[in-house]
Coordinates of C-alpha atoms and ligand atoms in Angstrom, one line a residue:
M1 CA -95.9 154.2 19.6
P2 CA -98.2 155.7 17.0
A3 CA -98.6 153.8 13.8
S4 CA -97.3 156.7 11.7
A5 CA -93.8 155.7 10.7
P6 CA -92.7 156.5 7.2
A7 CA -93.2 153.9 4.6
T8 CA -89.6 153.0 4.1
P9 CA -88.4 149.4 3.7
P10 CA -87.1 147.7 6.8
P11 CA -83.3 147.7 6.9
G12 CA -81.8 145.0 4.9
A13 CA -85.0 144.2 3.0
A14 CA -83.9 145.6 -0.3
R15 CA -80.2 144.6 0.1
S16 CA -78.9 142.6 -2.8
A17 CA -76.4 139.8 -2.4
A18 CA -73.0 139.5 -3.9
P19 CA -72.6 137.0 -6.8
T20 CA -72.3 133.7 -5.1
D21 CA -72.3 129.9 -5.6
L22 CA -74.5 128.7 -2.8
V23 CA -73.8 124.9 -2.4
V24 CA -76.5 123.2 -0.3
F25 CA -75.5 119.8 1.2
G26 CA -78.8 118.1 1.9
G27 CA -80.1 119.8 -1.1
T28 CA -83.1 117.5 -1.5
G29 CA -83.9 117.4 2.2
D30 CA -86.7 118.9 4.2
L31 CA -85.0 122.1 5.1
A32 CA -83.9 122.9 1.6
M33 CA -87.3 122.2 0.1
R34 CA -89.4 123.8 2.8
K35 CA -87.2 126.8 3.8
L36 CA -84.2 127.5 1.7
L37 CA -85.5 127.2 -1.8
P38 CA -88.7 129.2 -1.0
A39 CA -86.6 131.9 0.6
L40 CA -84.3 132.1 -2.3
L41 CA -87.2 132.3 -4.7
L42 CA -88.6 135.2 -2.8
C43 CA -85.1 136.9 -3.0
E44 CA -85.2 136.3 -6.7
K45 CA -88.7 137.8 -6.9
D46 CA -87.4 140.9 -5.1
G47 CA -84.4 141.2 -7.5
R48 CA -81.9 140.5 -4.7
L49 CA -79.9 137.7 -6.3
A50 CA -77.0 138.7 -8.4
P51 CA -77.6 137.7 -12.1
T52 CA -74.8 135.1 -12.0
T53 CA -75.6 133.6 -8.6
R54 CA -76.0 129.8 -8.7
I55 CA -77.6 127.4 -6.3
V56 CA -76.0 124.0 -6.3
A57 CA -77.8 121.2 -4.4
V58 CA -75.7 118.2 -3.3
S59 CA -77.4 115.0 -2.3
R60 CA -77.2 111.2 -2.6
D61 CA -80.0 111.2 -5.1
G62 CA -78.8 110.2 -8.5
I63 CA -80.7 113.0 -10.3
G64 CA -79.7 115.6 -12.8
D65 CA -80.4 119.3 -13.0
A66 CA -83.7 118.9 -14.8
D67 CA -85.2 116.5 -12.2
Y68 CA -84.0 118.7 -9.4
R69 CA -85.6 121.8 -11.0
G70 CA -88.8 119.8 -11.3
K71 CA -88.7 118.9 -7.6
A72 CA -87.9 122.4 -6.6
E73 CA -90.7 123.8 -8.7
A74 CA -93.2 121.5 -7.0
A75 CA -91.8 122.4 -3.5
V76 CA -92.1 126.1 -4.0
A77 CA -95.5 125.9 -5.7
D78 CA -97.5 125.3 -2.5
N79 CA -95.0 126.7 0.0
P80 CA -96.9 128.9 2.5
S81 CA -94.3 131.7 2.6
V82 CA -94.3 131.9 -1.2
L83 CA -98.1 131.8 -1.4
R84 CA -98.3 134.6 1.2
A85 CA -96.0 136.8 -0.8
G86 CA -98.4 136.6 -3.9
A87 CA -98.1 135.2 -7.4
V88 CA -94.6 134.6 -8.8
P89 CA -94.4 135.8 -12.4
A90 CA -93.5 133.0 -14.8
P91 CA -90.2 134.7 -16.0
V92 CA -89.1 135.1 -12.4
L93 CA -89.7 131.4 -11.6
R94 CA -88.0 130.4 -14.8
R95 CA -84.9 132.5 -14.0
F96 CA -84.8 131.1 -10.5
L97 CA -85.1 127.4 -11.7
E98 CA -82.3 128.1 -14.2
R99 CA -80.0 128.9 -11.3
L100 CA -80.4 125.4 -9.8
H101 CA -78.0 122.6 -10.3
H102 CA -77.8 119.2 -8.7
V103 CA -74.7 117.1 -8.0
P104 CA -75.2 113.5 -6.8
L105 CA -72.6 112.8 -4.1
D106 CA -72.8 110.1 -1.5
L107 CA -70.3 111.0 1.3
D108 CA -69.5 107.3 1.9
E109 CA -69.1 106.4 -1.7
P110 CA -68.3 109.6 -3.5
G111 CA -67.2 108.1 -6.7
D112 CA -66.5 111.1 -9.0
G113 CA -69.0 113.2 -7.0
W114 CA -66.4 115.6 -5.7
D115 CA -64.8 116.0 -9.1
R116 CA -68.2 116.9 -10.6
L117 CA -68.8 119.4 -7.9
R118 CA -65.4 121.0 -8.4
A119 CA -65.9 121.1 -12.2
L120 CA -69.2 122.8 -11.8
L121 CA -67.8 125.3 -9.4
D122 CA -64.8 126.0 -11.5
A123 CA -67.0 126.7 -14.4
A124 CA -68.5 129.7 -12.6
P125 CA -69.7 132.4 -14.9
G126 CA -66.8 134.8 -15.4
G127 CA -66.6 138.5 -14.9
D128 CA -67.5 138.5 -11.2
A129 CA -64.5 139.8 -9.3
G130 CA -64.9 138.6 -5.7
R131 CA -67.5 136.0 -6.5
G132 CA -68.4 134.3 -3.2
R133 CA -68.8 130.7 -2.3
V134 CA -71.0 129.4 0.5
Y135 CA -71.4 125.8 1.7
Y136 CA -74.7 125.4 3.5
L137 CA -74.7 122.2 5.6
A138 CA -78.4 121.3 5.9
M139 CA -77.3 117.9 7.3
P140 CA -77.1 116.2 10.7
P141 CA -74.4 118.0 12.8
M142 CA -72.3 114.9 13.3
L143 CA -71.5 115.1 9.6
F144 CA -70.3 118.8 9.7
G145 CA -66.7 118.1 10.6
R146 CA -66.4 115.4 8.0
I147 CA -67.9 117.4 5.1
C148 CA -65.5 120.3 5.9
A149 CA -62.6 117.9 5.9
D150 CA -63.8 116.5 2.6
L151 CA -64.2 120.0 1.1
E152 CA -60.6 120.8 2.1
A153 CA -59.2 117.4 0.8
N154 CA -60.9 118.2 -2.5
G155 CA -59.4 121.6 -2.7
L156 CA -62.8 123.3 -2.3
A157 CA -62.4 125.1 1.1
G158 CA -59.9 127.8 0.2
G159 CA -60.1 131.5 -0.4
E160 CA -63.0 133.3 1.2
S161 CA -65.5 130.4 1.0
R162 CA -67.8 130.3 3.9
V163 CA -69.7 127.5 5.7
V164 CA -73.2 127.7 7.2
L165 CA -74.0 125.3 10.0
E166 CA -77.6 124.5 10.9
K167 CA -78.7 124.1 14.5
P168 CA -78.7 122.2 16.8
L169 CA -74.9 122.2 16.8
G170 CA -74.3 118.9 18.6
R171 CA -76.3 117.4 21.4
D172 CA -74.3 118.7 24.3
L173 CA -71.2 120.8 25.1
E174 CA -68.8 118.1 24.4
S175 CA -70.1 117.2 21.0
A176 CA -70.5 120.9 20.1
R177 CA -66.9 121.5 20.9
E178 CA -65.8 118.5 18.8
I179 CA -67.8 119.8 15.9
N180 CA -66.6 123.3 16.3
D181 CA -63.0 122.0 16.5
A182 CA -63.4 119.9 13.3
V183 CA -65.1 122.7 11.4
G184 CA -62.6 125.2 12.8
A185 CA -59.7 123.2 11.5
V186 CA -60.9 124.0 7.9
F187 CA -62.9 127.3 8.2
S188 CA -61.8 130.1 10.5
E189 CA -64.4 131.6 12.8
R190 CA -64.8 134.5 10.5
R191 CA -65.8 132.1 7.7
T192 CA -68.2 130.1 9.9
F193 CA -71.9 131.1 10.0
R194 CA -73.9 129.2 12.7
I195 CA -77.5 129.8 11.8
D196 CA -80.4 130.3 14.2
H197 CA -83.3 131.4 12.0
Y198 CA -85.1 133.1 14.9
L199 CA -82.4 135.8 14.7
G200 CA -83.6 136.5 11.1
K201 CA -87.2 137.2 12.1
E202 CA -88.1 140.8 11.5
T203 CA -89.6 141.4 15.0
V204 CA -86.5 139.9 16.6
Q205 CA -84.4 142.5 14.9
N206 CA -87.0 145.1 15.8
L207 CA -86.5 144.2 19.4
L208 CA -83.0 145.4 19.0
A209 CA -84.2 148.6 17.4
L210 CA -86.9 149.1 20.1
R211 CA -84.4 148.7 22.9
F212 CA -81.4 150.5 21.4
A213 CA -82.9 153.2 19.2
N214 CA -85.4 154.6 21.7
M215 CA -84.6 156.3 24.9
F216 CA -87.8 155.7 26.9
L217 CA -87.3 152.0 27.6
E218 CA -83.8 151.9 28.9
P219 CA -84.5 153.5 32.3
V220 CA -87.2 151.0 33.1
W221 CA -85.5 148.0 31.6
N222 CA -84.3 146.4 34.9
S223 CA -85.4 144.6 38.0
R224 CA -86.7 147.7 39.6
W225 CA -89.5 148.1 37.0
I226 CA -89.8 144.6 35.5
D227 CA -91.5 141.8 37.4
H228 CA -90.7 139.0 35.0
V229 CA -90.3 138.1 31.4
Q230 CA -92.1 135.3 29.4
I231 CA -90.9 133.9 26.2
T232 CA -93.2 131.5 24.3
A233 CA -92.8 129.6 21.0
A234 CA -95.9 127.5 20.6
E235 CA -96.6 125.3 17.6
T236 CA -99.7 123.5 16.5
V237 CA -97.8 120.9 14.5
G238 CA -96.5 117.6 15.9
V239 CA -93.1 116.2 14.9
G240 CA -94.6 114.8 11.7
T241 CA -92.0 112.9 9.7
R242 CA -89.1 114.2 11.7
H243 CA -89.4 111.6 14.5
G244 CA -86.0 110.1 13.8
Y245 CA -84.2 113.5 14.4
Y246 CA -86.6 114.7 17.1
D247 CA -86.5 111.7 19.3
R248 CA -82.7 112.2 19.8
S249 CA -83.2 115.9 20.4
G250 CA -86.4 116.8 22.2
A251 CA -87.7 120.4 22.7
M252 CA -84.8 121.4 24.9
R253 CA -82.2 120.8 22.2
D254 CA -84.4 121.6 19.3
M255 CA -85.8 125.0 20.5
V256 CA -84.6 126.1 23.9
Q257 CA -80.8 125.7 23.6
N258 CA -80.9 128.0 20.5
H259 CA -84.0 130.0 19.6
L260 CA -85.4 130.7 23.1
L261 CA -82.0 131.4 24.7
Q262 CA -81.2 133.7 21.8
L263 CA -84.4 135.7 22.4
L264 CA -83.6 135.8 26.1
C265 CA -80.2 137.3 25.2
L266 CA -81.7 140.0 23.1
I267 CA -84.1 141.0 26.0
A268 CA -81.4 140.8 28.7
M269 CA -78.2 142.1 27.0
E270 CA -76.5 145.4 27.8
P271 CA -76.5 148.0 25.0
P272 CA -73.6 147.1 22.7
S273 CA -71.2 149.9 21.8
S274 CA -72.2 149.6 18.2
F275 CA -74.3 147.5 15.8
D276 CA -71.1 145.6 15.0
R277 CA -70.9 141.9 14.6
E278 CA -68.6 141.4 17.5
A279 CA -70.1 144.1 19.8
V280 CA -73.6 142.5 19.6
R281 CA -72.3 139.0 20.1
D282 CA -70.0 140.0 22.9
E283 CA -73.1 141.3 24.8
K284 CA -75.2 138.2 24.1
V285 CA -72.5 135.8 25.3
K286 CA -72.3 137.7 28.6
V287 CA -76.0 137.0 29.2
L288 CA -75.5 133.3 28.6
Q289 CA -72.6 133.3 31.0
S290 CA -74.7 135.1 33.6
L291 CA -77.5 132.5 33.6
A292 CA -77.6 131.0 37.1
P293 CA -76.8 127.3 36.7
L294 CA -79.7 124.9 37.1
A295 CA -78.9 121.3 38.1
G296 CA -80.1 118.3 40.0
E297 CA -83.2 118.9 42.3
E298 CA -83.2 122.6 41.5
A299 CA -83.4 121.9 37.8
L300 CA -86.4 119.6 38.4
R301 CA -88.1 122.3 40.5
H302 CA -87.6 125.0 37.9
T303 CA -88.6 123.1 34.8
A304 CA -91.6 121.2 33.4
R305 CA -91.4 118.9 30.5
G306 CA -94.2 117.3 28.6
Q307 CA -95.0 115.0 25.7
Y308 CA -98.2 115.3 23.7
S309 CA -100.7 112.4 23.8
A310 CA -103.2 111.4 21.2
G311 CA -106.4 113.3 21.0
S312 CA -108.4 115.8 19.1
Q313 CA -107.0 119.1 17.8
G314 CA -109.0 121.6 15.8
G315 CA -111.7 119.0 15.3
R316 CA -109.6 116.2 14.0
E317 CA -107.9 113.2 15.7
V318 CA -104.2 113.4 15.9
P319 CA -101.7 110.8 17.0
G320 CA -99.7 111.1 20.2
Y321 CA -95.9 111.6 20.0
T322 CA -95.3 107.8 20.3
G323 CA -97.8 107.1 17.6
E324 CA -96.2 109.4 15.0
P325 CA -94.6 107.8 11.8
G326 CA -91.3 106.3 12.6
A327 CA -91.9 106.0 16.4
D328 CA -91.4 102.6 17.9
G329 CA -93.0 102.4 21.3
A330 CA -92.4 104.3 24.5
S331 CA -90.1 107.4 24.5
S332 CA -89.2 109.8 27.2
T333 CA -88.4 112.6 24.8
E334 CA -90.1 115.9 25.6
T335 CA -92.1 117.8 23.1
F336 CA -92.8 120.6 25.5
V337 CA -90.5 122.5 28.0
A338 CA -91.2 125.3 30.4
L339 CA -88.5 126.6 32.6
E340 CA -87.6 129.4 34.9
A341 CA -84.2 130.9 34.3
A342 CA -82.4 133.6 36.3
V343 CA -79.9 136.1 34.8
A344 CA -77.6 136.7 37.7
N345 CA -76.3 140.2 37.3
W346 CA -77.1 143.7 38.6
R347 CA -79.8 144.5 36.0
W348 CA -81.8 141.3 36.3
A349 CA -81.3 140.0 39.9
G350 CA -84.6 138.6 41.1
V351 CA -86.4 138.8 37.7
P352 CA -87.5 135.4 36.5
F353 CA -87.3 134.6 32.8
Y354 CA -89.9 132.0 32.0
L355 CA -89.3 130.2 28.7
R356 CA -91.7 127.7 27.1
T357 CA -92.1 125.9 23.9
G358 CA -94.2 123.0 22.8
K359 CA -95.7 121.2 19.8
R360 CA -99.4 120.4 19.3
M361 CA -100.5 123.5 21.3
A362 CA -103.7 125.4 20.7
R363 CA -102.2 128.0 18.4
R364 CA -99.0 128.8 16.6
Y365 CA -97.4 131.9 18.0
S366 CA -94.1 133.2 19.3
E367 CA -94.0 136.1 21.6
I368 CA -92.1 137.8 24.4
V369 CA -94.0 139.3 27.3
V370 CA -92.2 141.8 29.5
Q371 CA -94.4 142.2 32.5
F372 CA -93.9 145.4 34.5
R373 CA -94.4 145.7 38.2
G374 CA -97.7 147.1 39.7
V375 CA -98.1 150.6 40.9
P376 CA -96.9 151.0 44.5
H377 CA -100.2 152.6 45.7
P378 CA -103.4 152.0 43.7
I379 CA -105.8 155.0 43.9
F380 CA -108.6 154.0 41.4
P381 CA -111.6 151.9 42.2
G382 CA -111.1 148.3 41.3
Q383 CA -107.4 148.8 40.5
G384 CA -105.2 146.1 42.1
A385 CA -101.5 146.3 42.6
A386 CA -100.8 143.0 40.9
P387 CA -100.6 141.7 38.3
S388 CA -99.8 145.0 36.7
P389 CA -101.7 145.8 33.5
N390 CA -98.4 147.1 32.0
R391 CA -97.0 144.6 29.7
L392 CA -94.9 144.9 26.6
V393 CA -95.8 142.1 24.2
I394 CA -93.5 141.5 21.3
R395 CA -95.2 139.2 18.9
L396 CA -92.8 137.5 16.5
Q397 CA -95.4 135.5 14.6
P398 CA -97.9 135.0 13.1
E399 CA -98.4 138.7 13.3
E400 CA -95.4 141.1 13.8
T401 CA -96.6 143.5 16.4
I402 CA -95.2 145.3 19.4
R403 CA -98.0 146.1 21.9
L404 CA -97.8 148.1 25.2
H405 CA -100.7 147.3 27.5
M406 CA -101.8 150.2 29.6
L407 CA -104.9 151.1 31.7
A408 CA -106.9 154.0 30.5
K409 CA -110.1 155.6 31.7
E410 CA -113.2 154.2 30.2
P411 CA -115.1 157.0 28.4
G412 CA -118.2 158.4 30.1
A413 CA -119.3 160.8 32.8
G414 CA -120.2 158.1 35.3
E415 CA -117.9 156.6 37.9
L416 CA -114.3 156.6 36.9
R417 CA -113.6 153.2 35.6
L418 CA -110.3 151.8 34.1
R419 CA -110.1 149.6 31.0
P420 CA -107.0 148.0 29.4
A421 CA -106.1 149.8 26.2
P422 CA -103.1 148.7 24.2
L423 CA -100.7 151.0 22.3
E424 CA -99.8 149.0 19.2
L425 CA -97.2 149.1 16.6
S426 CA -98.1 146.7 13.8
L427 CA -95.1 146.3 11.6
S428 CA -97.1 145.2 8.5
D429 CA -99.5 148.2 8.8
S430 CA -96.8 150.7 9.5
F431 CA -94.4 149.8 6.8
A432 CA -96.0 149.1 3.4
V433 CA -93.6 146.4 2.5
R434 CA -93.6 142.7 2.9
S435 CA -91.5 141.4 5.8
P436 CA -88.8 139.1 4.5
D437 CA -88.9 135.5 5.8
A438 CA -86.1 134.8 8.3
Y439 CA -84.1 132.6 5.9
E440 CA -84.3 135.3 3.2
R441 CA -82.6 137.8 5.5
L442 CA -80.0 135.3 6.7
L443 CA -79.1 133.9 3.3
M444 CA -78.6 137.5 2.1
D445 CA -76.4 138.2 5.1
V446 CA -74.2 135.1 4.6
M447 CA -73.8 135.9 0.9
N448 CA -72.7 139.3 1.9
G449 CA -70.4 138.0 4.6
D450 CA -72.2 139.7 7.5
P451 CA -72.3 137.4 10.6
T452 CA -74.0 139.8 13.1
L453 CA -77.1 137.7 13.2
F454 CA -75.3 134.4 13.4
M455 CA -74.1 132.6 16.5
R456 CA -70.5 132.7 17.5
R457 CA -68.7 129.6 18.8
D458 CA -68.6 130.9 22.4
E459 CA -72.3 131.7 22.3
V460 CA -73.3 128.2 21.3
E461 CA -71.0 126.6 23.8
A462 CA -72.2 128.9 26.6
A463 CA -75.7 127.9 25.8
W464 CA -74.9 124.2 26.0
R465 CA -73.0 124.7 29.2
W466 CA -76.2 125.9 30.8
V467 CA -78.5 123.4 29.1
D468 CA -76.5 120.2 29.8
P469 CA -77.1 120.0 33.5
V470 CA -80.8 120.5 33.0
I471 CA -81.0 117.7 30.6
G472 CA -78.8 115.7 33.0
A473 CA -81.3 116.2 35.8
W474 CA -84.1 114.9 33.7
Q475 CA -82.4 111.5 33.2
G476 CA -84.7 108.7 34.4
T477 CA -87.7 111.0 34.6
D478 CA -90.7 110.8 32.3
P479 CA -92.3 113.8 30.6
E480 CA -95.8 114.7 31.7
P481 CA -98.4 113.8 29.1
Y482 CA -100.5 116.7 27.8
A483 CA -103.5 116.9 25.5
P484 CA -103.1 118.2 22.0
G485 CA -104.7 121.6 21.3
G486 CA -104.2 123.0 24.8
T487 CA -101.7 125.0 26.8
G488 CA -99.3 122.2 27.7
P489 CA -98.9 120.1 30.8
Q490 CA -100.2 121.2 34.2
G491 CA -96.6 121.4 35.5
A492 CA -95.9 124.4 33.3
H493 CA -98.8 126.3 35.0
D494 CA -97.7 125.2 38.4
L495 CA -94.2 126.5 37.7
L496 CA -95.6 130.1 37.6
A497 CA -98.5 129.6 40.1
R498 CA -96.0 128.9 42.8
S499 CA -95.0 132.6 42.7
G500 CA -98.5 133.8 42.1
R501 CA -97.9 134.4 38.4
A502 CA -99.6 132.9 35.3
W503 CA -98.7 132.5 31.7
H504 CA -99.9 135.2 29.5
E505 CA -102.4 133.3 27.3
G506 CA -104.5 136.2 26.2
E507 CA -103.9 136.1 22.5
M508 CA -103.3 132.4 22.4
T509 CA -106.7 131.3 23.4
R510 CA -108.7 134.1 21.9
Ligands
LIG1 C1 -86.8 124.6 14.0 C2 -87.1 123.4 14.8 O1 -85.5 125.1 14.4 O2 -87.8 125.6 14.4 C3 -88.5 122.9 14.5 O3 -86.2 122.4 14.5 C4 -89.5 124.0 14.7 O4 -88.8 121.8 15.3 C5 -89.1 125.3 14.0 O5 -90.8 123.6 14.2 C6 -90.0 126.4 14.4 O6 -89.7 127.5 13.6 P1 -90.7 128.7 13.3 O7 -90.0 129.7 12.5 O8 -91.9 128.0 12.6 O9 -91.2 129.2 14.6

C-alpha cells in the first residue's frame, strides 16, 4: 500500500446537499451544539449547503433567532472539529448564522409552538423545486414516536419529509420495536434515517473500499488465515454531564449495541452485489443474525464489564463514575465492556471477535485489528509461530491510517535478523484534503436522501436481539472497578489471556 494515491477528494467529500429545511428537535442540546452545528458550519465553509437551506432549531427555551444565533456562534467558536479545520472566514460564519432559526416548543405545553413551526416552514424561500425537509430528533428515544405523531397531527409529516433518529434506539428489543412501530406509523422505512455516526467516519468507509475494491484481501479474509479480530473504541473522557442519560444506558447500550457491532458487521460481511443502500445493509444484517447467542453463564464467561473509579489521569485528579455530577450514590452501570463474540458461519467459524470500549482510558483511539495466523513452519532465528507479526490495523481516530504489520529483514551483513516493519496508508498524507467529520458526511447524505450509511430497522433489532441476553446475564452483578488512565479492568485482559492472546495496546500506550 504505497502512499502514492492521486490527490483527489474522497468520495462524497465535495458533494453538495439539496436545498433543505433541517429541523432539529433538541436544537439547544448537547448533540446539536457539540456535533450538528459544527458539522453544518464546516459544510457551509466547503460550500456544500444549498443557498436557501435553513436550519430550524426546536427546543423548550423561550428564545428567538438572535439569541439562538448567539448561542450557536459561541458553541462553534471553540469546537475542536471547527478549530482543526482552520479559521472560518467572517462572511462564511455570517452566512451560516443567518440560516439559523429557533422555534420555542414545549411538547407537553405546545401553545402555538406547532403553528409557529408550520408558519416558518411554509415560508420557505421559493424557487426550489424539490426542496427537502428533514426532522432530526436529537432527543431521548422514548419521545421519538410522540414527536412523529405530533408532526403528523400538525400536518408536517407529509410529502418526502424525512426523519433522523439518534441512537441508542430504545433500551432493548421490545422498546426498539415499539419506537420503530410508532415512527413507522408516520414515516415509511424509506423516509427513516437511523444514525450511527461511526458509519460516517472516513476510515470506516475506507474499510469498505479496502475490502471490496482490492483483490488481495479477499482470499485471506476468513478463518483459515485470520486468527482473531479486535475492535476497540477507547475514550479518555468520563461521562461528564451526561450521567442522567448514561446511567440508564451503560457502555453496552451506548457503544456496543450500535457503533462496535456496526464495525464488526463491516469486517465480517460478505461482499454485497453492489454499493447499493439495500445490498450493503442486507449483508450487514446477515452478520448480526449470525452472531452466536451469548446468555447466562456463557455471557458472563465471555464478557468483562468495568466502572471507572476516582484517581489520577494525565496528572490530574478525576472523580469516579459515582462521583460525577448528577450521580447519587452507588450504581452498577458499566463504563467499560469487553466481550468475545463469534460469527457462526462458514467464513468465520472459530475466529473470535473481541470488542472493547471504555471511558477514562489512557488514550482516545478507535481501531480494528485483524490478527493473521502465524506461519506454519518458522525458519528464521528468533521467529516464533505465534503471535504472528501480521496484523492489519485500521485506525479510525485520532489518526486515519491503515497499517499492515509485517516482518522484514533488518539491514546489515551480519546474522539475518527480523524486524517488524509496517506498510502504512495514511489517509491524511495520501489525499491532500481534509477528511469530513462523520456528522458532515451523514447530514449531507440525509439531505440527499441516501440511507446507505444509516441503520435499517432489521439491523437495529437484530443487534438488540443479541445484546439483550448479555445485559440480562449481568443483572445482579457489579462491574469491576478500574483505575482511570489505564487499560481497563483486569477481567478484560483475562478474557483474552485464557486463549493465550492479548489486546493490541501498541499504539495506545506509546
Ligand atoms: C456516542 C456515545 O455515540 O459516541 C458517547 O453516546 C461517546 O458516549 C461517543 O462518547 C464517541 O464518539 P467518537 O466519535 O468520539 O468516538
